[in-house]
Amino acid sequence: MISKREYRRKRQADWTRFEALIHKVDNKGWKKLSGNDASQFSQLFREVCHDLSIVRTRDWGAGLTSYLNDLVTKGHNIFYKAPPTRSHDFFAFLSRGFPRIFRRNIGFFITAAAMFFLPLLITWIVVQNRPELATRILPVQQLDQMEDMYAEAEFEEFGTDRAAMGGFYVMNNVGIALRCFAMGVLLGTGTVYLLLTNGIVIGATFGYLIGKGHGENLLSFVVSHGSFELTAIAVAGGAGLMLGEAIVHPGQRTRIDSLRTRGLEAVQIAGGAAVMLMVAAMIEAFWSPAPIADEIKYTAGGMLWLLVILYLTLAGRGEEVA
Amino acid sequence: MSSLDLTSSDVPAIVELHSAIETPENVVLTYRLAGPALRLWAYVIDTVIRGIVLFVAAIVAEISEMAIEGVPMGLWLVLLFLMEWGYFAIFEGFFRGKTIGKHAMSIRVIQEAGYPISFWSALMRNFLRAADMIPLYGIGFISAFTSGKFRRLGDLAAGTVVIEERKVQLPREPIILEKIQPLSRTDIGTYVPPHKTLTLIEEFLQRRFVVTHQRGHELAARLAAVLAKKLNFQGEANFVEEYPMAFLARVYVTFHRTMNNDADEIHDHHPDQRQQAVAGEAMFTSP
């Protein structure tokens, strides 16, 4: 049997070469690598793997083992690099992947939508009939502020800081939706809580403002972006419930395994919901407050609702299932 | 130390710092997991960077507000959103599992199977930060210490681990212990220490300056005692207790040829052992 020292002397040059190649790929990427280098890389990678097994089985010490282990680790990480994400993939995801995955898990969306829209509607109806009840849900200050905003005379001022408001809607609304998703990992409890509270708060706001007689201003304002925004919150909520369900009912898998497997679809749905909310933010900032006749806003709003429904139910249908 | 019995129940549980995976080449790779301290530092660095970027952007936005009202403010708010929800995910997703902070601490996120992190996994582990953060990363910490492999909830859902990337370095050639005399044949029995033990001694001698002399002494003492017993060492009394490192070195010198399967050449030396030992021990006191 060859001695450790001899083995080292024989193989060291190759190890150093492999190290150099790793550095090359790390700094320049595969594209700039010559064909010769690339084939050398895979050849050396396999050899170093073999060296590692030998050094391990012969017990030639932790120093040498960990050195080779790290070489192989780095090589492995480079060799099995995930293909780069391109913009083309992004659009394919939005036009086909996301709606398909959404439909595959539509039950979760329906559950989340019920948790969000039912409290919203109930609170809306109750508060509209007795506006003073809104003070039990929201602080009086905030209610007064909103009333000022939607009061006839002030309403036009909305348009002045549109871009700033757009930024705020992105930060606030997408943040709420993503939190709705993330909290699902707490056995679904966080998602349920956020869906219920958001539903109640929005319902109370609507009910209060309509009860106080600002209905026209409010509804013409929210009808357009509400399509994307309210739906997407329920979509993200559904994704959150998927996480909770994966942990609570893992089936044949371990809970962690189940979370990881089902989580992949959940996070994709959440990503799609985030994009929907960004669209909503743009509509809310630049279209909703525009000084346009209410009839046009209602028509456009109706079409947007239809668009959201058609997108989620039809996009990516009929093609080869991914 | 495999030669010591650690099966008694009063030994505390060992925290596993390594995670092993098997590659398609059928090689088992071990990863050293990044501990919470490193990850916390990386997080602190990232948070400071995010803070600075937002602060600078706020000043720029403030100045440009005069020219175009509203737009800079809106862009700044979008940036704020991106810093909160996108910073980590974008860096980890597109820079092979590293944020700036992680790069500074030389740690990296990878899939548990050893592959580079995928985009969706990066998104998942960082969306779930929102849950891990409650309160002050309390949930993340509890998860990290109970799930094994220091995985917070985001890691569990994304199937990722955070590993430490050491600097790859070939260990130095084993030291040549010319000054150390082998043990005299008359002082030992027929026992030949196994390969593993000799390798262990070699590693120990190579790294002896990593620890203080006293600690090295303590570490060596246990193994030296076991070996002396097995070798049935008849040399000078107290030598093993007083100079365990020197004893180990001498054991190594005596047997290291067997590691290379050469003919056993065990020399017959018997100079003044005490003097030898002191000279030997002196080697370990100063680099």
XYZ file of C-alpha atoms in Angstrom, chain B residues 1 4-6 217-227 244:
16
model
C -11.149 10.428 21.187
C -12.127 6.758 25.569
C -15.412 5.521 26.831
C -17.968 8.285 26.495
C -1.027 18.745 28.601
C -4.543 17.942 29.809
C -5.641 16.698 26.410
C -2.594 14.559 25.952
C -2.679 13.119 29.464
C -5.781 11.018 28.885
C -4.569 9.413 25.728
C -1.041 9.014 27.054
C -2.324 7.158 30.113
C -4.409 4.773 28.018
C -1.530 4.125 25.630
C 2.300 13.313 28.265
